[in-house]
Amino acid sequence: MKLTGVFVIETGVVNRGDGIGNIATVKKVNTPEGIKVFFSPVSYKRALWNALIQNKRWRVPLVTKEGGVVQRTGTIIDSEEFDFAGTMVAKPKYEREGTFLVDNGISINNYFGDMEFMTNMAISKLYGENEANIINKENFYGVYIMPFAIELDRVGVQEIKTVDTKIKDSDTIEEKIKKIYKALNLEDKITDIHIQEWVKIIESIDYDQEEKTTKIVLTYQERKRRVKELLEGMGELAKRIEGSERNLSPYFSAFSLDYIAPKYMLLIKDYLKKVFSDGGYLDTQDLSQKVQEFAKNEGKEIKTADYYNYNAVVNDLIKEIFKES
């Protein structure tokens, strides 16, 4: 099962490019429709992980450094972020493909070269000087559209195929956990207290003798909690940048368990372009009706939400995903 979605986000500059001289640039890309501003999936997800660690008490992932590259490591047991974001570790070599996929957030409106002139004159005067450093910043405020997907069947499930954990059928869950982390060269990063906590969220750890493959499955409740908290975190998100905070909470959202790719993004994009070119405003009820009619004509369903009912729609989604009455 796969959940696809599209967010409409109204905000300013979310992340910047390398800069040119004393000009702080925005990330932008040429398109057939003109120059668009974008924020990257990495920028969005890092803001999301930080928020969930802070607000939902998600566990900080284990990290290692091999060949000069810092990477997440560990397993889905010790970190929700690892479960959704995945990793590729060089030594011992193993990987986990992410279950949460995000595309670039691309602005609907074009970038027209807006600049902001800034100095540190106020601070310089406090220091007793009348000279200041100057910086120019490219500036932007607009509406972004961001598609994403969650591979629900893989959340809370991991197969370790390239590292032999040498688990035995007679091993207890605690012993299996220790063997996994020993095989990954991480035994010094975990304690017995960690293991006792992790046992509560593990449904099973199985080992295929022939394939030398270890499969970890987390409990139903743990998988449900992770998906719910991820969606809740996306619905109330901000990112700190340059001493400010950019609101990344969606103004409008669309979700579907029927579409394998969010092609309904094209309808949303066309709607937004027309509305803004005509000098209008985003009517979420009107857009919701058009999106749902689009899905109905294809024999599918899309759930929509605005900033008023986002959490209620997420709760309905969770009930449908996890088959609750």
JSON list of N, CA, C and O in Angstrom, two decimals, residues 59-86:
[
{"chain": "A", "resi": 59, "resn": "ARG", "atom": "N", "xyz": [13.52, 9.43, 18.28]},
{"chain": "A", "resi": 59, "resn": "ARG", "atom": "CA", "xyz": [14.89, 9.14, 18.67]},
{"chain": "A", "resi": 59, "resn": "ARG", "atom": "C", "xyz": [15.88, 9.72, 17.66]},
{"chain": "A", "resi": 59, "resn": "ARG", "atom": "O", "xyz": [15.65, 9.64, 16.45]},
{"chain": "A", "resi": 60, "resn": "VAL", "atom": "N", "xyz": [16.96, 10.27, 18.15]},
{"chain": "A", "resi": 60, "resn": "VAL", "atom": "CA", "xyz": [18.02, 10.75, 17.27]},
{"chain": "A", "resi": 60, "resn": "VAL", "atom": "C", "xyz": [18.69, 9.54, 16.64]},
{"chain": "A", "resi": 60, "resn": "VAL", "atom": "O", "xyz": [19.07, 8.60, 17.35]},
{"chain": "A", "resi": 61, "resn": "PRO", "atom": "N", "xyz": [18.87, 9.50, 15.32]},
{"chain": "A", "resi": 61, "resn": "PRO", "atom": "CA", "xyz": [19.45, 8.32, 14.68]},
{"chain": "A", "resi": 61, "resn": "PRO", "atom": "C", "xyz": [20.92, 8.15, 15.02]},
{"chain": "A", "resi": 61, "resn": "PRO", "atom": "O", "xyz": [21.63, 9.13, 15.32]},
{"chain": "A", "resi": 62, "resn": "LEU", "atom": "N", "xyz": [21.38, 6.91, 14.98]},
{"chain": "A", "resi": 62, "resn": "LEU", "atom": "CA", "xyz": [22.80, 6.64, 15.13]},
{"chain": "A", "resi": 62, "resn": "LEU", "atom": "C", "xyz": [23.51, 7.08, 13.85]},
{"chain": "A", "resi": 62, "resn": "LEU", "atom": "O", "xyz": [22.95, 6.97, 12.76]},
{"chain": "A", "resi": 63, "resn": "VAL", "atom": "N", "xyz": [24.73, 7.58, 13.99]},
{"chain": "A", "resi": 63, "resn": "VAL", "atom": "CA", "xyz": [25.50, 7.99, 12.81]},
{"chain": "A", "resi": 63, "resn": "VAL", "atom": "C", "xyz": [26.93, 7.45, 12.93]},
{"chain": "A", "resi": 63, "resn": "VAL", "atom": "O", "xyz": [27.45, 7.26, 14.03]},
{"chain": "A", "resi": 64, "resn": "THR", "atom": "N", "xyz": [27.54, 7.20, 11.77]},
{"chain": "A", "resi": 64, "resn": "THR", "atom": "CA", "xyz": [28.94, 6.78, 11.71]},
{"chain": "A", "resi": 64, "resn": "THR", "atom": "C", "xyz": [29.62, 7.58, 10.60]},
{"chain": "A", "resi": 64, "resn": "THR", "atom": "O", "xyz": [28.96, 8.23, 9.79]},
{"chain": "A", "resi": 65, "resn": "LYS", "atom": "N", "xyz": [30.94, 7.50, 10.56]},
{"chain": "A", "resi": 65, "resn": "LYS", "atom": "CA", "xyz": [31.71, 8.19, 9.53]},
{"chain": "A", "resi": 65, "resn": "LYS", "atom": "C", "xyz": [32.69, 7.22, 8.92]},
{"chain": "A", "resi": 65, "resn": "LYS", "atom": "O", "xyz": [33.60, 6.72, 9.58]},
{"chain": "A", "resi": 66, "resn": "GLU", "atom": "N", "xyz": [32.46, 6.91, 7.65]},
{"chain": "A", "resi": 66, "resn": "GLU", "atom": "CA", "xyz": [33.34, 5.99, 6.92]},
{"chain": "A", "resi": 66, "resn": "GLU", "atom": "C", "xyz": [33.78, 6.67, 5.63]},
{"chain": "A", "resi": 66, "resn": "GLU", "atom": "O", "xyz": [32.95, 7.20, 4.89]},
{"chain": "A", "resi": 67, "resn": "GLY", "atom": "N", "xyz": [35.09, 6.66, 5.39]},
{"chain": "A", "resi": 67, "resn": "GLY", "atom": "CA", "xyz": [35.61, 7.28, 4.17]},
{"chain": "A", "resi": 67, "resn": "GLY", "atom": "C", "xyz": [35.33, 8.75, 4.09]},
{"chain": "A", "resi": 67, "resn": "GLY", "atom": "O", "xyz": [35.17, 9.30, 2.99]},
{"chain": "A", "resi": 68, "resn": "GLY", "atom": "N", "xyz": [35.26, 9.42, 5.24]},
{"chain": "A", "resi": 68, "resn": "GLY", "atom": "CA", "xyz": [35.00, 10.85, 5.26]},
{"chain": "A", "resi": 68, "resn": "GLY", "atom": "C", "xyz": [33.54, 11.23, 5.09]},
{"chain": "A", "resi": 68, "resn": "GLY", "atom": "O", "xyz": [33.21, 12.42, 5.01]},
{"chain": "A", "resi": 69, "resn": "VAL", "atom": "N", "xyz": [32.64, 10.23, 5.04]},
{"chain": "A", "resi": 69, "resn": "VAL", "atom": "CA", "xyz": [31.21, 10.51, 4.84]},
{"chain": "A", "resi": 69, "resn": "VAL", "atom": "C", "xyz": [30.43, 10.12, 6.09]},
{"chain": "A", "resi": 69, "resn": "VAL", "atom": "O", "xyz": [30.52, 8.99, 6.57]},
{"chain": "A", "resi": 70, "resn": "VAL", "atom": "N", "xyz": [29.68, 11.07, 6.61]},
{"chain": "A", "resi": 70, "resn": "VAL", "atom": "CA", "xyz": [28.82, 10.81, 7.77]},
{"chain": "A", "resi": 70, "resn": "VAL", "atom": "C", "xyz": [27.47, 10.30, 7.28]},
{"chain": "A", "resi": 70, "resn": "VAL", "atom": "O", "xyz": [26.85, 10.91, 6.40]},
{"chain": "A", "resi": 71, "resn": "GLN", "atom": "N", "xyz": [27.03, 9.17, 7.82]},
{"chain": "A", "resi": 71, "resn": "GLN", "atom": "CA", "xyz": [25.78, 8.55, 7.37]},
{"chain": "A", "resi": 71, "resn": "GLN", "atom": "C", "xyz": [24.96, 8.10, 8.56]},
{"chain": "A", "resi": 71, "resn": "GLN", "atom": "O", "xyz": [25.50, 7.77, 9.62]},
{"chain": "A", "resi": 72, "resn": "ARG", "atom": "N", "xyz": [23.64, 8.07, 8.36]},
{"chain": "A", "resi": 72, "resn": "ARG", "atom": "CA", "xyz": [22.81, 7.36, 9.33]},
{"chain": "A", "resi": 72, "resn": "ARG", "atom": "C", "xyz": [23.20, 5.90, 9.32]},
{"chain": "A", "resi": 72, "resn": "ARG", "atom": "O", "xyz": [23.55, 5.34, 8.29]},
{"chain": "A", "resi": 73, "resn": "THR", "atom": "N", "xyz": [23.07, 5.27, 10.47]},
{"chain": "A", "resi": 73, "resn": "THR", "atom": "CA", "xyz": [23.31, 3.84, 10.53]},
{"chain": "A", "resi": 73, "resn": "THR", "atom": "C", "xyz": [22.28, 3.24, 11.48]},
{"chain": "A", "resi": 73, "resn": "THR", "atom": "O", "xyz": [21.29, 3.87, 11.79]},
{"chain": "A", "resi": 74, "resn": "GLY", "atom": "N", "xyz": [22.52, 2.03, 11.93]},
{"chain": "A", "resi": 74, "resn": "GLY", "atom": "CA", "xyz": [21.54, 1.41, 12.81]},
{"chain": "A", "resi": 74, "resn": "GLY", "atom": "C", "xyz": [20.47, 0.67, 12.05]},
{"chain": "A", "resi": 74, "resn": "GLY", "atom": "O", "xyz": [20.70, 0.17, 10.94]},
{"chain": "A", "resi": 75, "resn": "THR", "atom": "N", "xyz": [19.28, 0.59, 12.63]},
{"chain": "A", "resi": 75, "resn": "THR", "atom": "CA", "xyz": [18.15, -0.10, 12.03]},
{"chain": "A", "resi": 75, "resn": "THR", "atom": "C", "xyz": [16.86, 0.67, 12.32]},
{"chain": "A", "resi": 75, "resn": "THR", "atom": "O", "xyz": [16.87, 1.67, 13.04]},
{"chain": "A", "resi": 76, "resn": "ILE", "atom": "N", "xyz": [15.76, 0.15, 11.81]},
{"chain": "A", "resi": 76, "resn": "ILE", "atom": "CA", "xyz": [14.46, 0.76, 12.09]},
{"chain": "A", "resi": 76, "resn": "ILE", "atom": "C", "xyz": [14.08, 0.64, 13.56]},
{"chain": "A", "resi": 76, "resn": "ILE", "atom": "O", "xyz": [13.19, 1.35, 14.02]},
{"chain": "A", "resi": 77, "resn": "ILE", "atom": "N", "xyz": [14.76, -0.24, 14.29]},
{"chain": "A", "resi": 77, "resn": "ILE", "atom": "CA", "xyz": [14.44, -0.43, 15.70]},
{"chain": "A", "resi": 77, "resn": "ILE", "atom": "C", "xyz": [14.77, 0.82, 16.51]},
{"chain": "A", "resi": 77, "resn": "ILE", "atom": "O", "xyz": [13.99, 1.26, 17.34]},
{"chain": "A", "resi": 78, "resn": "ASP", "atom": "N", "xyz": [15.94, 1.39, 16.27]},
{"chain": "A", "resi": 78, "resn": "ASP", "atom": "CA", "xyz": [16.44, 2.45, 17.14]},
{"chain": "A", "resi": 78, "resn": "ASP", "atom": "C", "xyz": [16.03, 3.85, 16.71]},
{"chain": "A", "resi": 78, "resn": "ASP", "atom": "O", "xyz": [16.22, 4.81, 17.46]},
{"chain": "A", "resi": 79, "resn": "SER", "atom": "N", "xyz": [15.47, 4.02, 15.50]},
{"chain": "A", "resi": 79, "resn": "SER", "atom": "CA", "xyz": [15.20, 5.37, 15.02]},
{"chain": "A", "resi": 79, "resn": "SER", "atom": "C", "xyz": [14.05, 5.41, 14.03]},
{"chain": "A", "resi": 79, "resn": "SER", "atom": "O", "xyz": [14.07, 4.71, 13.02]},
{"chain": "A", "resi": 80, "resn": "GLU", "atom": "N", "xyz": [13.07, 6.26, 14.32]},
{"chain": "A", "resi": 80, "resn": "GLU", "atom": "CA", "xyz": [11.98, 6.50, 13.38]},
{"chain": "A", "resi": 80, "resn": "GLU", "atom": "C", "xyz": [12.51, 7.16, 12.11]},
{"chain": "A", "resi": 80, "resn": "GLU", "atom": "O", "xyz": [12.06, 6.85, 11.00]},
{"chain": "A", "resi": 81, "resn": "GLU", "atom": "N", "xyz": [13.45, 8.09, 12.28]},
{"chain": "A", "resi": 81, "resn": "GLU", "atom": "CA", "xyz": [14.02, 8.77, 11.12]},
{"chain": "A", "resi": 81, "resn": "GLU", "atom": "C", "xyz": [14.67, 7.77, 10.17]},
{"chain": "A", "resi": 81, "resn": "GLU", "atom": "O", "xyz": [14.53, 7.87, 8.94]},
{"chain": "A", "resi": 82, "resn": "PHE", "atom": "N", "xyz": [15.41, 6.80, 10.73]},
{"chain": "A", "resi": 82, "resn": "PHE", "atom": "CA", "xyz": [16.04, 5.77, 9.89]},
{"chain": "A", "resi": 82, "resn": "PHE", "atom": "C", "xyz": [14.99, 5.00, 9.12]},
{"chain": "A", "resi": 82, "resn": "PHE", "atom": "O", "xyz": [15.17, 4.67, 7.94]},
{"chain": "A", "resi": 83, "resn": "ASP", "atom": "N", "xyz": [13.87, 4.71, 9.77]},
{"chain": "A", "resi": 83, "resn": "ASP", "atom": "CA", "xyz": [12.78, 3.96, 9.14]},
{"chain": "A", "resi": 83, "resn": "ASP", "atom": "C", "xyz": [12.28, 4.68, 7.89]},
{"chain": "A", "resi": 83, "resn": "ASP", "atom": "O", "xyz": [12.08, 4.07, 6.83]},
{"chain": "A", "resi": 84, "resn": "PHE", "atom": "N", "xyz": [12.07, 5.99, 7.98]},
{"chain": "A", "resi": 84, "resn": "PHE", "atom": "CA", "xyz": [11.51, 6.74, 6.86]},
{"chain": "A", "resi": 84, "resn": "PHE", "atom": "C", "xyz": [12.55, 7.24, 5.87]},
{"chain": "A", "resi": 84, "resn": "PHE", "atom": "O", "xyz": [12.29, 7.32, 4.67]},
{"chain": "A", "resi": 85, "resn": "ALA", "atom": "N", "xyz": [13.74, 7.59, 6.37]},
{"chain": "A", "resi": 85, "resn": "ALA", "atom": "CA", "xyz": [14.74, 8.23, 5.51]},
{"chain": "A", "resi": 85, "resn": "ALA", "atom": "C", "xyz": [15.71, 7.24, 4.87]},
{"chain": "A", "resi": 85, "resn": "ALA", "atom": "O", "xyz": [16.23, 7.48, 3.79]},
{"chain": "A", "resi": 86, "resn": "GLY", "atom": "N", "xyz": [15.98, 6.12, 5.57]},
{"chain": "A", "resi": 86, "resn": "GLY", "atom": "CA", "xyz": [16.90, 5.13, 5.02]},
{"chain": "A", "resi": 86, "resn": "GLY", "atom": "C", "xyz": [18.35, 5.56, 5.09]},
{"chain": "A", "resi": 86, "resn": "GLY", "atom": "O", "xyz": [18.69, 6.60, 5.66]}
]
